[in-house]
Structures are given as structure tokens and as C-alpha cells.
Amino acid sequence: MNLTLEQALSFGQETLLASSLELSPAEAFKKARLLLAHVLKKDPSYLYGFSERVLSAQEQTLFKDLILKAIQGMPLSRILEQREFWSLPFSLNVATLDPRPDSEVILDVALNLLKGHNTSLRILDLGTGSGCLLLSLLHMLPNAEGVGVDLSFKAALCARQNAFNLDLSQRASFIQGSWTEALSGKFDLIVSNPPYIPTSEIPHLDPSVRLFDPFLALDGGIDGLDPYRNLIPKFKDLLSPKGFVLVEIGSTQSFDVEKIFQAENFQNIMCYQDIERRPRVISAYV
Ligand SMILES: C[S@@+](CC[C@H](N)C(=O)[O-])C[C@H]1O[C@@H](n2cnc3c(N)ncnc32)[C@H](O)[C@@H]1O
């Protein structure tokens, strides 16, 4: 027998509550509601008005599948393939990192350092993933245009789709390639949140990260610093005379990454903290 929306919600809530996720009844209800709304391709508020509607067999199977994924620990953003970042909606796919709130520090710092700048700007985002950094900057800076690069073709496609969804396609282009390999021309700002987890730490990460974020988006080599060693020497050729770069770092990497910038004679090297007061972003000028 097929369930009504109300019955499906109770089923979802009870199943989630009985799982090892340790959710409160309110959290379980909210999760079930979001999953059911996703299955129905409706806003969650729809469920209140149509609680007696009966699910089709296909909708019911899909809903049960999604509840199963949730109780197996798949993050909601992965199930819904959607994440809010900088208050904007971003689609995700299996090749993109699930953007983290910590990465918004790059945007805060960029907007602060660019205050009062109202002429045109060219921005480069290396390791763009969903495009969340570049597209959020373009959303905030109407005079800017930019390029996002990712080694994963699937990630670059996702970023392109996000640009379209956010009506930013005219000012954003995305290419598949390794770091700066295919690039020429000058940029006023380079941002990058490269993979920076030491390889040996990846098996010990929380399963919600280890099992669902792509390895390519996490693995920074033996000490996590490979991308910085690779990228920083190349930044100077790509920066305009007053240009600057912002890189995200792991919380224990500020000393080492600053040293790499110093070795390349960058100026005004500064470290910025995240909301937990951990080092999170380094800025450097040519
Ligand atoms: C930590 S994720 C950051 C994604 C996105 N910028 C964000 O902040 O959510 C790092 C990204 O770098 C990409 N990447 C890894 N190696 C790369 C390479 N050699 N060239 C370009 N991109 C690379 C990964 O595919 C991944 O999308």
C-alpha cells in the first residue's frame, strides 16, 4: 500500500531516529521533510498543504532509498546534490568537494582587500570544484570576470552549470586542466583552495568526508604541501602589477606556506583566521 505524504514523513522520521545518527526528533523530522520534498521536486512547505496526497510507487521507492542513504551516513548535501555557500545555491556532483563554511574566509578577505576598487578585475580560481569561490566573488563584484580551473572535467562541468544557474555565465569561464598549465594573461586576484590533507591522514578523516568527498579534492601529498610548492612559484607570472593571491591552508600549515611565499619574494604576506581562530587563509602580493 502506498503511503500518504504524512505517513511517509513519519516513516522517515522514525527510521532516522532509530538509526545510529543520534538525531533529535526535530532534526530527524527536518531531514525527512527535506528528502521527501526533494523526491517530489517541491518546496518543503508543499508537504503541509498536501499531507493526504498518496505517493506513487516510484516516489515511495526513491524516498526509501534516500532515507537508507541518510542512515548510512551520507551527508544531506550529497544526497540532495546541493549546498548553500555564501548564501547562494550550488549544485554538487561526485567530482566536487562539498564546500565548507571555512572557505568563506577567502571571500571575506578578498572583499575587504578590494574595498573601494571599482574598475574591472580579472580573477583566477585554481581547483575550482563547484565554482563556489569564483562565482561568489563574481556575484559580489559586478565589474569582475574570471576563470576557474579544475583537473576534473566533471567538476569543471558542474561549475559551469552553477555559473548558468546563478546567471553569471557571461563573466565566468571554466576549463579542465592541471593548475596553471593552460593559462596565459594576467589576473588581479588569484584564489585557491587546493587539496591540503597529508595522504596518510585521509583514511582517518570522518567518514562523511573520507567516503563522500573526492580524493582528488583532499590529497595534498606526503605533507599536504605539494600544491603550494607547485603553485606558488607560478603565481608571479600570472599576476598583474598590483595583483594578489589568497590561498586557503590547513590550520597547521601557515608557517610552511608563508615560507614558500617568502622564498618566492612575495610581499605583505599575511595570515587570516577562521571563526574558530585557526589560521585559514594566506594573502600575498607581488
Ligand atoms: C579542496 S577542493 C576545493 C574546491 C572548491 N574550490 C571549494 O573551495 O570548495 C580542491 C580542488 O582542486 C582540484 N584539483 C586537484 N588537483 C588539481 C590540479 N592538478 N589542477 C587543477 N585542479 C586540481 C580538485 O579536483 C578539487 O576540485
Short mmCIF file of C-alpha atoms and ligand atoms in Angstrom, two decimals:
data_model
loop_
_atom_site.label_atom_id
_atom_site.label_comp_id
_atom_site.label_asym_id
_atom_site.label_seq_id
_atom_site.Cartn_x
_atom_site.Cartn_y
_atom_site.Cartn_z
CA MET A 1 0.00 0.00 0.00
CA ASN A 2 1.35 3.42 -0.87
CA LEU A 3 1.89 5.95 1.89
CA THR A 4 0.44 9.44 2.13
CA LEU A 5 2.92 12.29 2.49
CA GLU A 6 2.13 12.45 6.21
CA GLN A 7 2.74 8.71 6.65
CA ALA A 8 5.93 8.90 4.60
CA LEU A 9 7.19 11.72 6.80
CA SER A 10 6.50 9.70 9.98
CA PHE A 11 8.17 6.66 8.44
CA GLY A 12 11.22 8.75 7.51
CA GLN A 13 11.43 10.42 10.90
CA GLU A 14 11.10 7.15 12.83
CA THR A 15 13.65 5.35 10.65
CA LEU A 16 16.16 8.16 11.07
CA LEU A 17 15.53 8.30 14.83
CA ALA A 18 16.10 4.56 15.17
CA SER A 19 19.41 4.78 13.26
CA SER A 20 22.86 5.36 14.74
CA LEU A 21 22.84 9.01 13.60
CA GLU A 22 21.81 10.25 17.07
CA LEU A 23 19.36 12.83 15.76
CA SER A 24 16.79 14.65 17.88
CA PRO A 25 13.14 14.15 16.81
CA ALA A 26 13.15 17.67 15.34
CA GLU A 27 16.35 17.01 13.36
CA ALA A 28 15.03 13.68 12.08
CA PHE A 29 11.77 15.33 11.03
CA LYS A 30 13.59 18.13 9.23
CA LYS A 31 15.82 15.68 7.37
CA ALA A 32 12.87 13.50 6.35
CA ARG A 33 10.97 16.58 5.19
CA LEU A 34 13.87 17.82 3.02
CA LEU A 35 14.34 14.36 1.49
CA LEU A 36 10.66 13.93 0.75
CA ALA A 37 10.42 17.41 -0.77
CA HIS A 38 13.47 16.54 -2.91
CA VAL A 39 11.76 13.36 -4.17
CA LEU A 40 8.64 15.34 -5.05
CA LYS A 41 10.72 18.19 -6.56
CA LYS A 42 8.73 20.62 -4.41
CA ASP A 43 9.46 23.20 -1.75
CA PRO A 44 9.30 21.63 1.77
CA SER A 45 6.30 23.87 2.57
CA TYR A 46 4.29 21.91 -0.03
CA LEU A 47 4.20 18.92 2.34
CA TYR A 48 1.99 20.78 4.83
CA GLY A 49 -0.69 21.63 2.31
CA PHE A 50 -0.91 18.16 0.74
CA SER A 51 -0.37 15.77 3.64
CA GLU A 52 -3.11 13.40 2.39
CA ARG A 53 -1.60 13.07 -1.11
CA VAL A 54 -0.55 9.48 -1.84
CA LEU A 55 2.99 8.81 -3.10
CA SER A 56 3.39 6.94 -6.38
CA ALA A 57 5.21 3.61 -6.14
CA GLN A 58 8.25 5.21 -7.79
CA GLU A 59 8.29 8.18 -5.39
CA GLN A 60 7.96 5.85 -2.41
CA THR A 61 10.87 3.66 -3.54
CA LEU A 62 13.04 6.70 -4.19
CA PHE A 63 12.20 8.19 -0.79
CA LYS A 64 13.06 4.94 0.99
CA ASP A 65 16.36 4.83 -0.95
CA LEU A 66 17.24 8.33 0.18
CA ILE A 67 16.37 7.53 3.81
CA LEU A 68 18.65 4.50 3.52
CA LYS A 69 21.50 6.66 2.18
CA ALA A 70 20.96 9.08 5.07
CA ILE A 71 21.10 6.36 7.72
CA GLN A 72 24.28 5.05 6.09
CA GLY A 73 25.84 8.44 6.87
CA MET A 74 25.70 10.18 3.51
CA PRO A 75 25.58 13.95 4.20
CA LEU A 76 22.33 15.64 3.24
CA SER A 77 24.18 17.96 0.82
CA ARG A 78 25.47 14.88 -1.03
CA ILE A 79 22.04 13.28 -1.23
CA LEU A 80 20.41 16.49 -2.42
CA GLU A 81 23.49 17.37 -4.56
CA GLN A 82 23.05 20.91 -3.34
CA ARG A 83 24.91 23.14 -0.86
CA GLU A 84 24.39 26.73 0.18
CA PHE A 85 27.65 28.72 0.19
CA TRP A 86 27.87 32.48 0.73
CA SER A 87 24.04 32.31 0.80
CA LEU A 88 23.99 31.13 -2.83
CA PRO A 89 22.77 27.71 -4.01
CA PHE A 90 25.46 25.47 -5.54
CA SER A 91 24.87 22.15 -7.25
CA LEU A 92 27.37 19.41 -6.42
CA ASN A 93 28.36 16.20 -8.11
CA VAL A 94 30.60 13.26 -7.19
CA ALA A 95 33.66 15.13 -8.51
CA THR A 96 33.21 18.30 -6.43
CA LEU A 97 34.20 18.98 -2.85
CA ASP A 98 31.23 19.79 -0.64
CA PRO A 99 32.10 23.47 0.03
CA ARG A 100 32.85 24.25 3.68
CA PRO A 101 31.85 27.42 5.56
CA ASP A 102 35.57 27.89 6.46
CA SER A 103 36.28 28.60 2.81
CA GLU A 104 34.13 31.73 3.03
CA VAL A 105 37.11 33.34 4.83
CA ILE A 106 38.77 33.74 1.40
CA LEU A 107 35.75 35.74 0.26
CA ASP A 108 35.73 37.96 3.37
CA VAL A 109 39.42 38.71 2.94
CA ALA A 110 39.14 39.30 -0.82
CA LEU A 111 36.22 41.71 -0.45
CA ASN A 112 38.00 43.56 2.32
CA LEU A 113 41.24 43.94 0.35
CA LEU A 114 39.29 45.02 -2.73
CA LYS A 115 37.19 47.63 -0.88
CA GLY A 116 36.89 50.77 -2.98
CA HIS A 117 38.14 49.01 -6.09
CA ASN A 118 35.53 49.65 -8.75
CA THR A 119 37.35 49.23 -12.03
CA SER A 120 37.33 45.95 -13.93
CA LEU A 121 39.00 42.93 -12.35
CA ARG A 122 40.20 39.55 -13.60
CA ILE A 123 40.04 36.68 -11.12
CA LEU A 124 41.52 33.21 -11.36
CA ASP A 125 40.31 30.30 -9.20
CA LEU A 126 42.61 27.27 -9.19
CA GLY A 127 40.97 23.99 -8.15
CA THR A 128 37.54 25.49 -8.59
CA GLY A 129 35.40 22.41 -7.75
CA SER A 130 31.78 23.57 -7.74
CA GLY A 131 32.99 27.08 -8.65
CA CYS A 132 31.85 28.34 -5.26
CA LEU A 133 34.76 30.75 -4.68
CA LEU A 134 34.88 32.33 -8.14
CA LEU A 135 31.11 32.55 -8.56
CA SER A 136 30.55 34.06 -5.10
CA LEU A 137 33.19 36.70 -5.89
CA LEU A 138 31.61 37.47 -9.26
CA HIS A 139 28.22 37.72 -7.56
CA MET A 140 29.65 40.34 -5.19
CA LEU A 141 31.84 42.19 -7.72
CA PRO A 142 29.80 43.23 -10.79
CA ASN A 143 32.93 44.61 -12.55
CA ALA A 144 34.80 41.33 -12.31
CA GLU A 145 35.18 38.40 -14.66
CA GLY A 146 37.01 35.18 -14.03
CA VAL A 147 38.37 31.81 -14.96
CA GLY A 148 38.07 28.62 -12.91
CA VAL A 149 40.35 25.64 -13.47
CA ASP A 150 39.97 22.08 -12.27
CA LEU A 151 41.76 18.86 -13.13
CA SER A 152 38.41 17.09 -13.02
CA PHE A 153 36.33 17.59 -16.15
CA LYS A 154 33.21 16.67 -14.19
CA ALA A 155 33.93 19.33 -11.58
CA ALA A 156 34.52 21.97 -14.28
CA LEU A 157 31.17 20.99 -15.86
CA CYS A 158 29.43 21.35 -12.51
CA ALA A 159 30.98 24.81 -12.01
CA ARG A 160 29.82 25.83 -15.47
CA GLN A 161 26.28 24.69 -14.65
CA ASN A 162 26.42 26.68 -11.40
CA ALA A 163 27.51 29.78 -13.34
CA PHE A 164 24.49 29.31 -15.59
CA ASN A 165 22.13 28.77 -12.62
CA LEU A 166 23.44 31.93 -10.93
CA ASP A 167 23.22 33.95 -14.13
CA LEU A 168 26.99 34.52 -14.14
CA SER A 169 27.91 32.64 -17.34
CA GLN A 170 28.72 35.86 -19.18
CA ARG A 171 31.55 36.63 -16.76
CA ALA A 172 32.82 33.16 -15.83
CA SER A 173 34.59 30.51 -17.84
CA PHE A 174 35.69 27.12 -16.59
CA ILE A 175 38.38 24.92 -18.03
CA GLN A 176 39.70 21.47 -17.33
CA GLY A 177 43.44 21.38 -16.80
CA SER A 178 46.22 20.94 -14.29
CA TRP A 179 46.66 24.10 -12.21
CA THR A 180 48.19 26.90 -14.33
CA GLU A 181 49.24 24.69 -17.26
CA ALA A 182 46.84 26.01 -19.90
CA LEU A 183 46.78 29.62 -18.70
CA SER A 184 48.18 32.83 -20.07
CA GLY A 185 47.41 36.52 -19.46
CA LYS A 186 47.31 38.40 -16.18
CA PHE A 187 44.93 38.29 -13.23
CA ASP A 188 44.33 40.88 -10.50
CA LEU A 189 43.38 38.24 -7.95
CA ILE A 190 44.17 34.54 -7.74
CA VAL A 191 42.23 32.43 -5.24
CA SER A 192 42.80 28.79 -4.50
CA ASN A 193 41.59 26.25 -2.00
CA PRO A 194 43.87 23.39 -3.07
CA PRO A 195 43.79 19.87 -1.64
CA TYR A 196 45.94 20.07 1.50
CA ILE A 197 45.37 16.94 3.58
CA PRO A 198 48.52 14.79 4.04
CA THR A 199 47.90 11.47 2.24
CA SER A 200 48.40 9.38 5.39
CA GLU A 201 45.68 11.34 7.26
CA ILE A 202 42.94 10.69 4.69
CA PRO A 203 41.99 7.21 5.99
CA HIS A 204 41.47 8.77 9.45
CA LEU A 205 39.12 11.55 8.35
CA ASP A 206 35.49 11.49 9.39
CA PRO A 207 33.59 9.02 7.17
CA SER A 208 31.30 11.84 5.97
CA VAL A 209 34.41 13.38 4.36
CA ARG A 210 36.53 10.31 3.55
CA LEU A 211 33.69 8.43 1.86
CA PHE A 212 31.98 11.24 0.01
CA ASP A 213 34.48 14.00 -0.88
CA PRO A 214 36.65 13.14 -3.90
CA PHE A 215 40.21 12.01 -3.11
CA LEU A 216 41.49 14.48 -5.72
CA ALA A 217 39.98 17.32 -3.70
CA LEU A 218 41.62 16.19 -0.45
CA ASP A 219 45.05 14.73 -1.17
CA GLY A 220 47.89 17.23 -0.79
CA GLY A 221 50.72 14.66 -0.96
CA ILE A 222 53.00 13.37 1.81
CA ASP A 223 52.90 16.51 3.99
CA GLY A 224 49.85 18.16 2.38
CA LEU A 225 52.00 20.93 0.87
CA ASP A 226 52.56 19.65 -2.67
CA PRO A 227 50.02 22.01 -4.30
CA TYR A 228 51.57 25.09 -2.60
CA ARG A 229 55.09 24.07 -3.66
CA ASN A 230 53.78 23.54 -7.18
CA LEU A 231 51.60 26.65 -7.46
CA ILE A 232 53.28 29.49 -5.59
CA PRO A 233 56.32 29.77 -7.91
CA LYS A 234 53.90 30.09 -10.85
CA PHE A 235 51.71 32.83 -9.39
CA LYS A 236 54.04 35.75 -10.21
CA ASP A 237 53.85 35.25 -13.96
CA LEU A 238 50.05 35.30 -13.77
CA LEU A 239 49.55 38.31 -11.51
CA SER A 240 49.09 41.90 -12.70
CA PRO A 241 51.45 44.52 -11.11
CA LYS A 242 49.17 45.22 -8.12
CA GLY A 243 47.75 41.71 -8.07
CA PHE A 244 47.48 39.48 -5.04
CA VAL A 245 46.79 35.90 -4.17
CA LEU A 246 44.68 34.25 -1.47
CA VAL A 247 45.15 30.59 -0.63
CA GLU A 248 43.28 28.51 1.89
CA ILE A 249 45.50 26.41 4.17
CA GLY A 250 45.12 23.66 6.74
CA SER A 251 45.19 25.00 10.30
CA THR A 252 48.78 23.81 10.97
CA GLN A 253 50.26 24.89 7.64
CA SER A 254 50.62 28.69 7.95
CA PHE A 255 54.35 28.65 8.82
CA ASP A 256 55.28 26.33 5.95
CA VAL A 257 53.12 28.06 3.35
CA GLU A 258 54.35 31.52 4.39
CA LYS A 259 57.92 30.23 3.96
CA ILE A 260 57.16 29.13 0.39
CA PHE A 261 55.76 32.62 -0.38
CA GLN A 262 58.83 34.26 1.21
CA ALA A 263 61.19 32.10 -0.84
CA GLU A 264 59.46 33.45 -3.96
CA ASN A 265 59.87 37.07 -2.76
CA PHE A 266 56.17 37.82 -2.28
CA GLN A 267 55.34 40.97 -0.24
CA ASN A 268 52.87 41.71 2.59
CA ILE A 269 52.37 38.07 3.45
CA MET A 270 49.53 37.85 5.96
CA CYS A 271 47.62 35.05 7.64
CA TYR A 272 43.88 35.29 8.45
CA GLN A 273 41.94 33.14 10.89
CA ASP A 274 38.59 31.42 10.60
CA ILE A 275 35.73 31.78 13.07
CA GLU A 276 37.39 29.21 15.38
CA ARG A 277 40.56 31.37 15.38
CA ARG A 278 42.53 28.81 13.39
CA PRO A 279 44.88 30.00 10.61
CA ARG A 280 42.88 29.57 7.40
CA VAL A 281 43.94 31.94 4.60
CA ILE A 282 47.25 33.46 3.46
CA SER A 283 47.41 36.59 1.34
CA ALA A 284 50.49 37.69 -0.59
CA TYR A 285 51.27 40.48 -3.08
CA VAL A 286 53.73 40.55 -5.99
C1 LIG B 1 39.78 21.39 -1.75
S1 LIG B 1 38.99 21.30 -3.33
C2 LIG B 1 38.37 22.95 -3.48
C3 LIG B 1 37.13 23.08 -4.33
C4 LIG B 1 36.47 24.46 -4.27
N1 LIG B 1 37.38 25.49 -4.71
C5 LIG B 1 35.99 24.74 -2.86
O1 LIG B 1 36.59 25.60 -2.19
O2 LIG B 1 35.01 24.11 -2.41
C6 LIG B 1 40.39 21.25 -4.40
C7 LIG B 1 40.06 21.17 -5.89
O3 LIG B 1 41.29 21.10 -6.61
C8 LIG B 1 41.12 20.24 -7.71
N2 LIG B 1 42.46 19.78 -8.14
C9 LIG B 1 43.25 18.83 -7.61
N3 LIG B 1 44.40 18.72 -8.28
C10 LIG B 1 44.33 19.64 -9.29
C11 LIG B 1 45.22 20.03 -10.33
N4 LIG B 1 46.41 19.43 -10.51
N5 LIG B 1 44.83 21.02 -11.15
C12 LIG B 1 43.63 21.64 -11.00
N6 LIG B 1 42.76 21.31 -10.03
C13 LIG B 1 43.10 20.33 -9.19
C14 LIG B 1 40.22 19.14 -7.18
O4 LIG B 1 39.57 18.45 -8.23
C15 LIG B 1 39.26 19.95 -6.31
O5 LIG B 1 38.14 20.36 -7.06
#
